[in-house]
mmCIF file of C-alpha atoms in Angstrom:
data_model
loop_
_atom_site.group_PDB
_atom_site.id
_atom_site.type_symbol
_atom_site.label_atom_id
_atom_site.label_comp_id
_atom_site.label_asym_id
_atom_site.label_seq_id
_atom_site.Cartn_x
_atom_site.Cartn_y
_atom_site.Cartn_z
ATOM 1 C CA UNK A 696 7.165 -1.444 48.480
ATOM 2 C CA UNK A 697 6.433 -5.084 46.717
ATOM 3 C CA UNK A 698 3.885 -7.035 46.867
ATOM 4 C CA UNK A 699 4.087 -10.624 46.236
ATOM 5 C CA UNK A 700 0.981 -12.466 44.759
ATOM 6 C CA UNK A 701 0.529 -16.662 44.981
ATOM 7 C CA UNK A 702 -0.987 -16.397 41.353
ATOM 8 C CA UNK A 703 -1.122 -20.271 41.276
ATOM 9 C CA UNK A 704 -3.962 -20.711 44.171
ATOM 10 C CA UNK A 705 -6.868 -19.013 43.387
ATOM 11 C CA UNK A 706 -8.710 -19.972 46.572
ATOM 12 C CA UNK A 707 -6.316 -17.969 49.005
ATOM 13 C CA UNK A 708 -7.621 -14.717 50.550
ATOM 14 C CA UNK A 709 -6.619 -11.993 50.370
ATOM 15 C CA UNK A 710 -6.714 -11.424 53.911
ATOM 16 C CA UNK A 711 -2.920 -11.146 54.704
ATOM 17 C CA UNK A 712 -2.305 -8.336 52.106
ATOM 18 C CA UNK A 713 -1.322 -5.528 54.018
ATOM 19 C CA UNK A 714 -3.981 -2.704 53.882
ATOM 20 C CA UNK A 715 -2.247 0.929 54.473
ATOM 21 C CA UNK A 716 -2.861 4.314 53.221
ATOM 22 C CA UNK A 717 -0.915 4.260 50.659
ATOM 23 C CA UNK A 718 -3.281 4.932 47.449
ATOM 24 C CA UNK A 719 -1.378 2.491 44.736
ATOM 25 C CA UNK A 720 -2.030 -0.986 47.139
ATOM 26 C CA UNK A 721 -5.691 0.045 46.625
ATOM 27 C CA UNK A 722 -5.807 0.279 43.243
ATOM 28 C CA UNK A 723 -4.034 -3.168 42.891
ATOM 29 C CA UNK A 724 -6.518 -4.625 45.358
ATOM 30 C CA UNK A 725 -9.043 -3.322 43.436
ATOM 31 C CA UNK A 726 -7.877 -4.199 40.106
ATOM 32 C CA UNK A 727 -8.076 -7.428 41.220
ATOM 33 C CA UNK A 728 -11.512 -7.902 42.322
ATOM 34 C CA UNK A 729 -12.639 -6.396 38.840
ATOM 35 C CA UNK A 730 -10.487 -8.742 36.538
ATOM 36 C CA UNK A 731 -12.421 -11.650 39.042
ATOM 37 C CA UNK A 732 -15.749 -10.286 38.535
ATOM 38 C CA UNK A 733 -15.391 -9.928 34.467
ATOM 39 C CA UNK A 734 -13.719 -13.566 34.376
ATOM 40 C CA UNK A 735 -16.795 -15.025 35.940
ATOM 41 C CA UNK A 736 -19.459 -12.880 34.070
ATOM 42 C CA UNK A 737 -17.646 -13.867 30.804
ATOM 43 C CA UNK A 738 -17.872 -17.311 31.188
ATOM 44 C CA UNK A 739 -21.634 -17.220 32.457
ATOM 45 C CA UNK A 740 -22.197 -15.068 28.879
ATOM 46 C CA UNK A 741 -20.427 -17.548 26.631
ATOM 47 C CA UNK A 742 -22.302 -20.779 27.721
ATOM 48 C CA UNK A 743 -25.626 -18.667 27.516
ATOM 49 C CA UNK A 744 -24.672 -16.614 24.031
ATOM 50 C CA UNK A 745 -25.713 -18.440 20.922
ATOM 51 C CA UNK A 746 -23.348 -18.142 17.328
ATOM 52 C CA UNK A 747 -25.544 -17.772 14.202
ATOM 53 C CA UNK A 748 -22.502 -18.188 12.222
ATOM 54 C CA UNK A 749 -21.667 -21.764 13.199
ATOM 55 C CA UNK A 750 -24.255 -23.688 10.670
ATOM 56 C CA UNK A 751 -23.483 -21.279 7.750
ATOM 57 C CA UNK A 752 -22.365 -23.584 4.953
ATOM 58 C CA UNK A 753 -19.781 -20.878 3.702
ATOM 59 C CA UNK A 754 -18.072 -21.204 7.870
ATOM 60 C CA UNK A 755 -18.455 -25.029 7.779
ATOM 61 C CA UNK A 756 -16.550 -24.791 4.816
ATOM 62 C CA UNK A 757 -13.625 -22.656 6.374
ATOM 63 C CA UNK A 758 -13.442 -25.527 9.094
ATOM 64 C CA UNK A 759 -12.438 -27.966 6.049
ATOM 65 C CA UNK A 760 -8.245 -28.532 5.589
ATOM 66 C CA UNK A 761 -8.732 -29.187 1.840
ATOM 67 C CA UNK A 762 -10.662 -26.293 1.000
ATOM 68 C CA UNK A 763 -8.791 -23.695 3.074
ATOM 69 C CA UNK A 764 -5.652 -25.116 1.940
ATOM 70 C CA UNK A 765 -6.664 -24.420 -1.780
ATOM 71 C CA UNK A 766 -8.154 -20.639 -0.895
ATOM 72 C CA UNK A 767 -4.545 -20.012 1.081
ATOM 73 C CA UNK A 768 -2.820 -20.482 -1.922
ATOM 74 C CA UNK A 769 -3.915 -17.678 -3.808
ATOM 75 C CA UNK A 770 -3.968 -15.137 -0.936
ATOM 76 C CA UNK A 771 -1.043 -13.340 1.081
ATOM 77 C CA UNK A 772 -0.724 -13.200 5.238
ATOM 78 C CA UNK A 773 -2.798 -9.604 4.816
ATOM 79 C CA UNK A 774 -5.549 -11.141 2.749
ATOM 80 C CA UNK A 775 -5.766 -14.234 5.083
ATOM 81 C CA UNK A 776 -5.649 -11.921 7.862
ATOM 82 C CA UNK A 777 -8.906 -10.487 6.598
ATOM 83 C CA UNK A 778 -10.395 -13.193 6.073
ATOM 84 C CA UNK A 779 -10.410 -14.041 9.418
ATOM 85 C CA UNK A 780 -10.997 -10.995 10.749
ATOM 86 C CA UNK A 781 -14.824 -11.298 9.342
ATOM 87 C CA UNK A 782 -16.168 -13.115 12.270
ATOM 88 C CA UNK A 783 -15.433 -15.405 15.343
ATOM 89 C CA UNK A 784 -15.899 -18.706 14.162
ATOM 90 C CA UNK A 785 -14.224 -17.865 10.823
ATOM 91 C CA UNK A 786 -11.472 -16.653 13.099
ATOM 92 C CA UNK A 787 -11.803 -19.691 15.400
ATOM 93 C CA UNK A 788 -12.016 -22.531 12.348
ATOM 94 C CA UNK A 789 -8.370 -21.026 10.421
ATOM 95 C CA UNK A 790 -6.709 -21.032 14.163
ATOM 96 C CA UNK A 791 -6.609 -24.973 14.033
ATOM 97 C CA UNK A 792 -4.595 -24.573 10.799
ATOM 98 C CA UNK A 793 -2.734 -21.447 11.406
ATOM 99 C CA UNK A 794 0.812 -22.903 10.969
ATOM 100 C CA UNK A 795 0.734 -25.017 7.796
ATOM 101 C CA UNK A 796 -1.735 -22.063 6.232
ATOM 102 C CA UNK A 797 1.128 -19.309 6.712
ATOM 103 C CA UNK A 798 3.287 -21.676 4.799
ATOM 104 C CA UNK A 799 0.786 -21.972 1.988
ATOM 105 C CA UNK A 800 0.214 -18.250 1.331
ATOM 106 C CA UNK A 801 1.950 -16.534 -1.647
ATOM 107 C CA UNK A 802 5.598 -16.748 -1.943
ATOM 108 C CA UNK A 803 7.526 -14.575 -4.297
ATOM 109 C CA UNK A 804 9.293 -15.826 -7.340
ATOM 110 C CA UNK A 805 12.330 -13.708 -6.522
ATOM 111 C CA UNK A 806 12.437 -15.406 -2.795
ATOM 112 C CA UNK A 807 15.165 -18.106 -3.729
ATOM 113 C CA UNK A 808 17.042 -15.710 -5.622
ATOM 114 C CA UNK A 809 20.278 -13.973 -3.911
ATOM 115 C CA UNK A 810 19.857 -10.148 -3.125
ATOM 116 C CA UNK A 811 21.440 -8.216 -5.993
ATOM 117 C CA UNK A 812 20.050 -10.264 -9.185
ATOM 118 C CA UNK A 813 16.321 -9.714 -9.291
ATOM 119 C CA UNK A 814 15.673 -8.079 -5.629
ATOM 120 C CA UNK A 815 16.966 -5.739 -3.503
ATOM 121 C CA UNK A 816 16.462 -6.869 -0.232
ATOM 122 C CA UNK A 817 14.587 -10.160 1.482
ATOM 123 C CA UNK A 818 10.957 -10.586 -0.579
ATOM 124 C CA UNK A 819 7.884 -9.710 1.986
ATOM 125 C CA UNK A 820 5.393 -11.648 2.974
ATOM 126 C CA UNK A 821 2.787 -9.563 3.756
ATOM 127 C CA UNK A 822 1.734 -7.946 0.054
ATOM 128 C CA UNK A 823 1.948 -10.147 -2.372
ATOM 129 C CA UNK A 824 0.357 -10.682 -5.939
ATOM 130 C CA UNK A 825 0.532 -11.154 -9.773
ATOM 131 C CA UNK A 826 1.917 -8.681 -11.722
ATOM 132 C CA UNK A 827 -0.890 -6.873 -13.950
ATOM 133 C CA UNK A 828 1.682 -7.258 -17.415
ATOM 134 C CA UNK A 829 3.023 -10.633 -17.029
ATOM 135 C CA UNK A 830 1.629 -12.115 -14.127
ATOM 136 C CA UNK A 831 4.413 -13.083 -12.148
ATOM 137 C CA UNK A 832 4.120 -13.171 -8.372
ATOM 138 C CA UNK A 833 5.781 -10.922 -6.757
ATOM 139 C CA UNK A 834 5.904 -9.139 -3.279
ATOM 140 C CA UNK A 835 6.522 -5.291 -2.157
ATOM 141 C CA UNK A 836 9.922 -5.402 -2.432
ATOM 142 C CA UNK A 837 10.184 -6.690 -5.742
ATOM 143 C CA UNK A 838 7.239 -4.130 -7.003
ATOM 144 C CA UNK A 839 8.149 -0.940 -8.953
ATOM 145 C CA UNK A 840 6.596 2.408 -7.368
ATOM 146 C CA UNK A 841 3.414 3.287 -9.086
ATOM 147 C CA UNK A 842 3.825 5.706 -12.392
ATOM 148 C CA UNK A 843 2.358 8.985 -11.476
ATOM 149 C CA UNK A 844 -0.761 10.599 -12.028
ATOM 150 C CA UNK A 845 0.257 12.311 -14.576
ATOM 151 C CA UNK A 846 1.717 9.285 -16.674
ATOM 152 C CA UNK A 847 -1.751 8.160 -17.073
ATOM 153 C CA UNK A 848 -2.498 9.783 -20.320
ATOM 154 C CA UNK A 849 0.483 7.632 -21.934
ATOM 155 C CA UNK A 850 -1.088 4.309 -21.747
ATOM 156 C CA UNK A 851 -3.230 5.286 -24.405
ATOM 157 C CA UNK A 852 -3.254 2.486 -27.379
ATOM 158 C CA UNK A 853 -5.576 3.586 -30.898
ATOM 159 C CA UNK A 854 -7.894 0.539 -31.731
ATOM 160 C CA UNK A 855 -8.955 0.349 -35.308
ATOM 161 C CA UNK A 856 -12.294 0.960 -37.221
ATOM 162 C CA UNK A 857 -13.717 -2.518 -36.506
ATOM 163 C CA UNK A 858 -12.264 -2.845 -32.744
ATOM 164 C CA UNK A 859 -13.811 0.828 -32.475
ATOM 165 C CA UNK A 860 -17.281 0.097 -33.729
ATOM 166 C CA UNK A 861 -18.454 -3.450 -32.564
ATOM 167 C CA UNK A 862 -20.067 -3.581 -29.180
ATOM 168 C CA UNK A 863 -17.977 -3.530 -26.052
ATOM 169 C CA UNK A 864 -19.544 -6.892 -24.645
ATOM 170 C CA UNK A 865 -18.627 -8.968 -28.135
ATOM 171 C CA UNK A 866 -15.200 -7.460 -28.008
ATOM 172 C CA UNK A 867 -14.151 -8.236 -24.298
ATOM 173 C CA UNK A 868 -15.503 -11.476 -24.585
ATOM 174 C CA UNK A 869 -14.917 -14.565 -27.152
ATOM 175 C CA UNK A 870 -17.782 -15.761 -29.675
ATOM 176 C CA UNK A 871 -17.812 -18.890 -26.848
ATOM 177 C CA UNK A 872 -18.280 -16.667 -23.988
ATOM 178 C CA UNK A 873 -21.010 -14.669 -26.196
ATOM 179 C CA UNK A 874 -22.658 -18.235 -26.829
ATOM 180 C CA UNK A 875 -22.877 -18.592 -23.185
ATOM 181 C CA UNK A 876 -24.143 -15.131 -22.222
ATOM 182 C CA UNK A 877 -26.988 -16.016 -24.500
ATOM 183 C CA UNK A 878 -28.029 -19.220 -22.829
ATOM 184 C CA UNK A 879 -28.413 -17.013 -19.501
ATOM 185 C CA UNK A 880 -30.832 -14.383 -21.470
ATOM 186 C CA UNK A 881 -32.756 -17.135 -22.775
ATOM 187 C CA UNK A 882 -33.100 -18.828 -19.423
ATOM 188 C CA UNK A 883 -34.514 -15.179 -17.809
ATOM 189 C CA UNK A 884 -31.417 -15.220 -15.416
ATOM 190 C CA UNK A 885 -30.517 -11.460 -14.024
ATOM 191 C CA UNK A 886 -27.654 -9.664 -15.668
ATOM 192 C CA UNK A 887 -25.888 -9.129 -12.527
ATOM 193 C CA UNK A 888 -23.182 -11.747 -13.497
ATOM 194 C CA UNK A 889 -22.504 -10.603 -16.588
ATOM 195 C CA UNK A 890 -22.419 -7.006 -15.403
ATOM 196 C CA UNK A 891 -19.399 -7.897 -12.817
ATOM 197 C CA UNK A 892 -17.686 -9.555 -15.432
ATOM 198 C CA UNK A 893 -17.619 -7.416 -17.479
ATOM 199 C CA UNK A 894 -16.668 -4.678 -14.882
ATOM 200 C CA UNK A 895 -13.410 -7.321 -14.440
ATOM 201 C CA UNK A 896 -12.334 -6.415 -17.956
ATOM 202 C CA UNK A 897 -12.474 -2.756 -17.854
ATOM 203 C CA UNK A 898 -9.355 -0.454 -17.217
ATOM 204 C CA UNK A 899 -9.556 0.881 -13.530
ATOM 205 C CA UNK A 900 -5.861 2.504 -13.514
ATOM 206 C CA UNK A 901 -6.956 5.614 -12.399
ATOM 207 C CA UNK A 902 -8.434 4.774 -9.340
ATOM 208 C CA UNK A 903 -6.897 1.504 -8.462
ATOM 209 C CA UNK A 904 -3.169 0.480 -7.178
ATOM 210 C CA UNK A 905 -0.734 -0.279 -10.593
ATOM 211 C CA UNK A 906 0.769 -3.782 -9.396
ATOM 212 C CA UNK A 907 4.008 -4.339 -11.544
ATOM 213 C CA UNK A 908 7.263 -6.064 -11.873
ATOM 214 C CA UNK A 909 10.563 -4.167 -12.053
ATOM 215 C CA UNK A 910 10.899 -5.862 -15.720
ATOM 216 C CA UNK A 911 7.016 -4.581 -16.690
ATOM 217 C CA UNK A 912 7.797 -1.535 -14.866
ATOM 218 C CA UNK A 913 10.500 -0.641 -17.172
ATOM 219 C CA UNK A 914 9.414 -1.445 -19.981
ATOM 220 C CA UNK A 915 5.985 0.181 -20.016
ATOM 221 C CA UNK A 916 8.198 3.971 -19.911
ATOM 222 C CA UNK A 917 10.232 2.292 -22.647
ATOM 223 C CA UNK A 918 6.986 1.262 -24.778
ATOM 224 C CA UNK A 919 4.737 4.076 -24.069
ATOM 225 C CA UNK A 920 7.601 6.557 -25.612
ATOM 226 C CA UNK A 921 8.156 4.860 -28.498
ATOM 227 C CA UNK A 922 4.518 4.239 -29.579
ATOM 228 C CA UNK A 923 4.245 8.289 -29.121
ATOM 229 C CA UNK A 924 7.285 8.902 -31.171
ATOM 230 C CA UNK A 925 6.195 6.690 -33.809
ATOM 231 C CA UNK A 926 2.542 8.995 -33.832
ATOM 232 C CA UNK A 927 4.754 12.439 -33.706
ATOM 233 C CA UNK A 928 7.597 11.137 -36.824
ATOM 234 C CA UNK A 929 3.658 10.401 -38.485
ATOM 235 C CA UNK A 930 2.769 13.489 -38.670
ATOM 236 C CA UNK A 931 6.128 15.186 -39.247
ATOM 237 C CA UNK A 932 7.122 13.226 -41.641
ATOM 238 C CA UNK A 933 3.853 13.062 -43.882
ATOM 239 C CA UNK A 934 3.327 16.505 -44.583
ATOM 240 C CA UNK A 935 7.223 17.058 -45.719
ATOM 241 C CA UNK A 936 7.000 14.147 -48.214
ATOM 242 C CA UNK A 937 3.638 15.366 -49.403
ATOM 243 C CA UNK A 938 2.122 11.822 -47.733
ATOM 244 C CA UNK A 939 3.766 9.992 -50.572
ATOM 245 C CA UNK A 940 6.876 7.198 -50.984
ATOM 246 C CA UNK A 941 7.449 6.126 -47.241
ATOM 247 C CA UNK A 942 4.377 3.081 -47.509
ATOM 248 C CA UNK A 943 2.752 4.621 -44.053
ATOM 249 C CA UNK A 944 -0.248 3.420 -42.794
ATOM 250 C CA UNK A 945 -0.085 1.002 -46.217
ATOM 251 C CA UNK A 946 -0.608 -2.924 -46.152
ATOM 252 C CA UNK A 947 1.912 -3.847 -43.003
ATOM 253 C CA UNK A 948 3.786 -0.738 -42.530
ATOM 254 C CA UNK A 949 1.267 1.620 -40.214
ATOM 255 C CA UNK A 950 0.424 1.535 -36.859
ATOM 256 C CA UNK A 951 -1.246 -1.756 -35.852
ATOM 257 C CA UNK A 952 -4.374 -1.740 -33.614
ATOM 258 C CA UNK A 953 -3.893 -1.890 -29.841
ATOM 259 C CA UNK A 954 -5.432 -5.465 -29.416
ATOM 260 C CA UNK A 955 -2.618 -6.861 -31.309
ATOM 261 C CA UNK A 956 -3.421 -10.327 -32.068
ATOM 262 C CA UNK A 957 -6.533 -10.133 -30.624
ATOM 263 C CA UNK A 958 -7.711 -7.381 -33.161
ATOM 264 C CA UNK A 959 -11.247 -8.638 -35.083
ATOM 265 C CA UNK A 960 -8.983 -8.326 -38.398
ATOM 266 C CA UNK A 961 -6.270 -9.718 -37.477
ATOM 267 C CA UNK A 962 -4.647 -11.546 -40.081
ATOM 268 C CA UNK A 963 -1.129 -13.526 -40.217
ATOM 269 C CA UNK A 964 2.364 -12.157 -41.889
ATOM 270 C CA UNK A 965 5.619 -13.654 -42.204
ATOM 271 C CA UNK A 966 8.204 -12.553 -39.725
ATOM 272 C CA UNK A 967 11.636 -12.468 -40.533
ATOM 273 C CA UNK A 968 14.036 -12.168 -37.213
ATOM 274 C CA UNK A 969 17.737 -11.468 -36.861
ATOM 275 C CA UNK A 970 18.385 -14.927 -34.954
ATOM 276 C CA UNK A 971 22.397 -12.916 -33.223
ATOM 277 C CA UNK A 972 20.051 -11.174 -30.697
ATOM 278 C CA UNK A 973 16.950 -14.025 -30.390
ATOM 279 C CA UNK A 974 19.805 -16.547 -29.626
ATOM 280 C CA UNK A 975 21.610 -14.267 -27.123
ATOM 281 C CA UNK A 976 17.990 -13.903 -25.264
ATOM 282 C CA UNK A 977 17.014 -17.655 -25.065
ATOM 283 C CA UNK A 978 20.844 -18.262 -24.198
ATOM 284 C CA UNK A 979 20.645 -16.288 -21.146
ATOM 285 C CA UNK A 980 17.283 -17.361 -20.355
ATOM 286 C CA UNK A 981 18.437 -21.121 -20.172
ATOM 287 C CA UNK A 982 21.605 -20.199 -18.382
ATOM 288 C CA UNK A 983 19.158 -19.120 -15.531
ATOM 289 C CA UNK A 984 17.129 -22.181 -15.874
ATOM 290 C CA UNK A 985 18.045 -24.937 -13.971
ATOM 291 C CA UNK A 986 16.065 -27.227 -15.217
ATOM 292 C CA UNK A 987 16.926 -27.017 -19.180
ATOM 293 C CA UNK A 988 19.763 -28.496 -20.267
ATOM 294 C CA UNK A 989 22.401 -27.092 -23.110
ATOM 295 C CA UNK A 990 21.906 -29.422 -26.013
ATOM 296 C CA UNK A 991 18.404 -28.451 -26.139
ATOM 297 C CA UNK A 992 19.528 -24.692 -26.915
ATOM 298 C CA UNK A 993 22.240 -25.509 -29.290
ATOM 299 C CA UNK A 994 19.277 -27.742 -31.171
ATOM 300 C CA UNK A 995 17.447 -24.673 -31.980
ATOM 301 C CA UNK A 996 20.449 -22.765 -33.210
ATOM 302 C CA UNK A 997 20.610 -25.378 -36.201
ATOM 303 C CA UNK A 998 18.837 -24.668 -39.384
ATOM 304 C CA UNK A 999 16.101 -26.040 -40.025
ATOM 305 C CA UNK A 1000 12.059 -25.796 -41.168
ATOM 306 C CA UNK A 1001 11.990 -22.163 -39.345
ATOM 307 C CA UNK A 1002 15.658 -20.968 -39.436
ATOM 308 C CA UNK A 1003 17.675 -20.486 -42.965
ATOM 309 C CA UNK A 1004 21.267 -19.439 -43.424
ATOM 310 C CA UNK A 1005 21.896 -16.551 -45.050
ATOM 311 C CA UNK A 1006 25.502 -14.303 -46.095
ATOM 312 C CA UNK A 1007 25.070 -11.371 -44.599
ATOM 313 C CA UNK A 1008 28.207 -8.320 -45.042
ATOM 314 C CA UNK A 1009 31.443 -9.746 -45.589
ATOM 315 C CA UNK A 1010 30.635 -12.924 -46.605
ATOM 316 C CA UNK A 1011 29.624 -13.996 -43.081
ATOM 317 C CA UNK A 1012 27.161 -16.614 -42.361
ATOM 318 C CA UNK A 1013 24.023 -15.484 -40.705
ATOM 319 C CA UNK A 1014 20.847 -17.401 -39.675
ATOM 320 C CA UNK A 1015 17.405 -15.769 -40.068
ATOM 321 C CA UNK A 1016 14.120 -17.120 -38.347
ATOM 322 C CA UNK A 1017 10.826 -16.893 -40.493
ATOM 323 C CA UNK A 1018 7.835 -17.383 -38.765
ATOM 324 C CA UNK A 1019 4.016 -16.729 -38.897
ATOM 325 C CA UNK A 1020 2.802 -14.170 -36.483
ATOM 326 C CA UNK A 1021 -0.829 -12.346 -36.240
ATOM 327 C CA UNK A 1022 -1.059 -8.551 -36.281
ATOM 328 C CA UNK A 1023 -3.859 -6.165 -35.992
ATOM 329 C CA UNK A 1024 -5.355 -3.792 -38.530
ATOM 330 C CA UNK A 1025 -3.513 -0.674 -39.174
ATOM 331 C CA UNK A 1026 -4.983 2.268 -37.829
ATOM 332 C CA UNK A 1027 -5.714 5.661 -39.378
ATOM 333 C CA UNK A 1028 -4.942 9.040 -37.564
ATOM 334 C CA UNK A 1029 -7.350 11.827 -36.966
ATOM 335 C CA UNK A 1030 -7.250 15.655 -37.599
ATOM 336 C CA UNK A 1031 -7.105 16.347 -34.204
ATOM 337 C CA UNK A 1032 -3.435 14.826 -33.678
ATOM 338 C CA UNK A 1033 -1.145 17.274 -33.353
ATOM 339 C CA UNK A 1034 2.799 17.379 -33.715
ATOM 340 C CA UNK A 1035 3.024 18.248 -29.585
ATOM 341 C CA UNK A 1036 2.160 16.123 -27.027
ATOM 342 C CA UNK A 1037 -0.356 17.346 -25.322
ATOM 343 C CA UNK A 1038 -2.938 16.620 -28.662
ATOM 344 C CA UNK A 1039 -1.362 13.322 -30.190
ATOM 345 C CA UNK A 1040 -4.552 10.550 -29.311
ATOM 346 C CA UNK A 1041 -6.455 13.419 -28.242
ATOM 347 C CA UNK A 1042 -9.609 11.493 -28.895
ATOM 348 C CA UNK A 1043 -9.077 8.850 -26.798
ATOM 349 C CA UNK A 1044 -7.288 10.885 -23.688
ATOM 350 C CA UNK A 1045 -10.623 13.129 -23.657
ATOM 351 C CA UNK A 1046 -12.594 9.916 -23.731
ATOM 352 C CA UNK A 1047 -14.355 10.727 -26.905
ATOM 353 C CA UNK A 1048 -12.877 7.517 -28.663
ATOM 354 C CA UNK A 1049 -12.553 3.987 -27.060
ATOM 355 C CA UNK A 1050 -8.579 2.898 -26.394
ATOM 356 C CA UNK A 1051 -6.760 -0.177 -25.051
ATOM 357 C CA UNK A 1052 -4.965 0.173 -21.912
ATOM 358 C CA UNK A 1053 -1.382 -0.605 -22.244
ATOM 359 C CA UNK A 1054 -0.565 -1.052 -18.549
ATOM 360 C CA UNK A 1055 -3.308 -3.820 -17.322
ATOM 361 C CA UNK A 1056 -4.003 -4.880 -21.027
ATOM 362 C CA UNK A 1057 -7.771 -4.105 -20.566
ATOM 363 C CA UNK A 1058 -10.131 -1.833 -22.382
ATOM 364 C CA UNK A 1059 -10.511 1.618 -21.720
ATOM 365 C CA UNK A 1060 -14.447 2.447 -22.764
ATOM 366 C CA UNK A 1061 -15.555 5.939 -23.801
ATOM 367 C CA UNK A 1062 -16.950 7.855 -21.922
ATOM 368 C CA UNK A 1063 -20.711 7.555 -23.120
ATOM 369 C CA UNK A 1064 -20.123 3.810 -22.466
ATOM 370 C CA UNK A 1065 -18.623 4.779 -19.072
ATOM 371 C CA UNK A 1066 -22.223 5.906 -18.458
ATOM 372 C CA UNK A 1067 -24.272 3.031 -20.101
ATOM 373 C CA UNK A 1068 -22.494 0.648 -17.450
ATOM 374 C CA UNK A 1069 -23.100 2.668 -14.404
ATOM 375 C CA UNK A 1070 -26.463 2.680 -15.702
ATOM 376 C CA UNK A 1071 -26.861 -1.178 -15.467
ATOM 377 C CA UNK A 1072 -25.041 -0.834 -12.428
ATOM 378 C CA UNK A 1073 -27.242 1.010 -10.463
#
C-alpha cells in the first residue's frame, strides 16, 4: 500500500488518510505528529536560548573575511574542520565563507605535478603539512610511512664538549632571543611562555607522528647509516693503527658536532667541490624550473672568483669550486662505544648524554633535564 503526502501545504488535515489496522500506517501517522511537535518546540527554544559565545572577541574575529582568510592558509580541510567543530557560532561565522575557505587551505607542492614524477597518485586534501626536514608541503600521499619504533635509536647525533655543557635554554635559543627572555624576568612576567617555547624546540619523535617527504624520507636511512659507519670504522680502525697516522678526530678530519653550523665553536674552512656532479645537480634542478632560464646556469659554469680550472688525469680540464663553509667542533668518543651496534652512542641512546635529533633537527635533552622541565611544567 502507498500513501501519498501533499508535503507542500502544511495546513491540510490529515483527516482523509485512511486509518486501518494495519500497524506500519500508524507508525507513519505518528511519526508525523512527533517531527510537528519537535519543529515547533525548537523554534520556541531558539528565540528564548541565549549564545554566550557571540560577543567573544576571539568569535567576532572568526566572522572577519581577512582574518579567516589568513588562518585558512596555514591549515588543511581536517584542521578547519576542527576548528569549527568548537562551537555554534564558530561553526555558523566560517559557513558564510565556506567555499572560497576550502580553496584557501593547504595545497600540496606535488599537486600540479603529473602522477609518476614526484607522486603516486592524486595529492589529498584532507592531511596536509610541512615536512619536519625541509619543510615542504606536502599531503598523505606524497608522505613516506613513519620509520619504526625501533629506528628511533638511529637518529642519534654526538654534540661536542661546549654544545654538551652550556645550558639548554642559551643553546636552543639565540643571544637575541636570550636578550629578550631577560626583559620578561625583569618585568616579573610568568615563565609560562618561555616554558612552551621551549617545549617547541625539544625532540618529541617518540611520541609524536614523523611528517616527511619521500626525498627526507630517504635520505634520513641513507644518513643515519653512514654517520654509524663512520663511528664503527673509528673504532676499528684506531686500535689497528695504534691511534696514529690517519689525522682522526685532528683539526678538520673527526666527527663534527651535530649542530653543524650552529655549533657554539663553529668556525669557517675552505671547501673545495668537484664542480662534474654540483653542475649535474643545479642542471637538473633548473631543467625542472620553469621559471629560470638557461643562460643563467651556463653563467655559473664559467670560472670565476669561486670556481678555478684545474687539469685533472689525462690532461683534462676540470673546474673546482672553493668556498667558505662553517662546521662544528669535532667530537671525541667515549669508552663506552663499542665496535657493535647496539653500544656505539650508548650515552646518548640511554639518555645519560644530551644529542641532536637528526629527524626533526631539534634537541634531544638528557634525561635529568627531561625531569627539570616537567618540573616547571607542572
Amino acid at each position: 500500500m502507498v500513501i501519498f503526502l501533499n508535503l507542500e501545504d502544511i495546513t491540510e488535515p490529515r483527516d482523509h488518510w485512511l486509518i486501518t489496522s494495519q500497524s506500519d500506517v500508524e507508525i507513519l501517522i505518528r511519526g508525523s505528529e512527533i517531527q510537528d511537535r519537535g519543529r515547533a518546540m525548537s523554534v520556541d527554544y531558539n528565540s528564548v536560548r541565549e549564545n554566550p559565545n557571540r560577543e567573544k572577541p576571539i568569535v567576532m574575529a572568526l566572522g572577519c573575511y581577512p582574518i579567516v582568510k589568513e588562518i585558512a592558509s596555514y591549515f588543511d580541510l581536517n584542521s578547519l574542520d576542527a576548528l569549527s567543530s568548537t562551537c555554534w557560532q564558530v561553526r555558523v561565522n566560517l559557513l558564510q565563507f565556506r567555499a572560497h575557505l576550502i580553496h584557501l587551505t593547504l595545497h600540496c607542492e606535488n599537486e600540479l605535478l603529473r602522477c609518476g614524477q614526484e607522486r603516486a597518485s592524486k595529492c589529498a586534501r584532507d592531511f596536509v603539512g610541512p615536512c619536519q626536514g625541509c619543510n615542504r608541503v606536502v599531503c598523505r600521499n606524497c608522505a613516506v610511512k613513519p620509520p619504526a619504533p625501533s629506528l628511533l635509536r638511529y637518529r642519534h647525533r654526538r654534540l661536542c664538549r661546549s654544545c654538551s655543557s652550556i645550558d639548554l635554554t642559551t643553546l636552543i635559543f639565540p643571544p637575541s632571543r636570550n636578550l629578550y627572555s631577560d626583559v620578561l624576568n625583569s618585568s616579573n612576567l610568568t615563565t609560562k611562555t618561555s616554558n612552551d617555547s621551549l617545549n617547541m624546540h625539544i625532540c618529541r619523535c617518540p611520541s609524536s607522528t614523523i611528517w616527511l617527504c619521500k626525498m627526507c624520507g630517504r635520505s634520513i636511512r641513507n644518513a643515519d647509516q653512514e654517520y654509524l659507519s663512520v663511528w664503527k670504522w673509528s673504532t676499528r680502525i684506531l686500535p689497528s693503527l695504534g691511534g696514529l697516522g690517519i689525522g682522526l678526530r685532528e683539526a678538520n678530519r673527526g666527527v663534527s658536532c651535530g649542530l653543524g653550523e650552529k655549533c657554539c665553536r663553529a668556525r669557517e674552512v675552505v671547501l673545495e667541490i668537484d664542480c662534474d656532479a654540483e653542475d649535474a645537480r643545479e642542471n637538473y634542478i633548473t631543467n625542472r624550473s620553469e621559471n629560470q632560464s638557461s643562460t643563467r646556469f651556463v653563467d655559473k659554469l664559467r670560472p670565476g672568483y669561486n670556481r678555478h680550472e684545474i687539469e685533472g688525469i689525462g690532461g683534462v680540464m676540470k673546474n673546482k669550486l672553493v668556498k667558505m663553509v662553517k662546521v662544528g667542533e669535532c667530537v671525541s668518543g667515549c669508552e663506552k662505544d663499542g665496535k657493535d651496534d647496539e653500544n656505539i652512542l650508548a650515552l646518548e641512546i640511554q639518555g645519560e648524554l644530551r644529542s641532536w635529533c637528526s629527524w626533526c633537527h631539534k634537541v634531544i635533552p638528557a634525561n635529568d633535564e627531561y625531569k627539570e622541565i616537567l618540573k616547571l611544567e607542572s
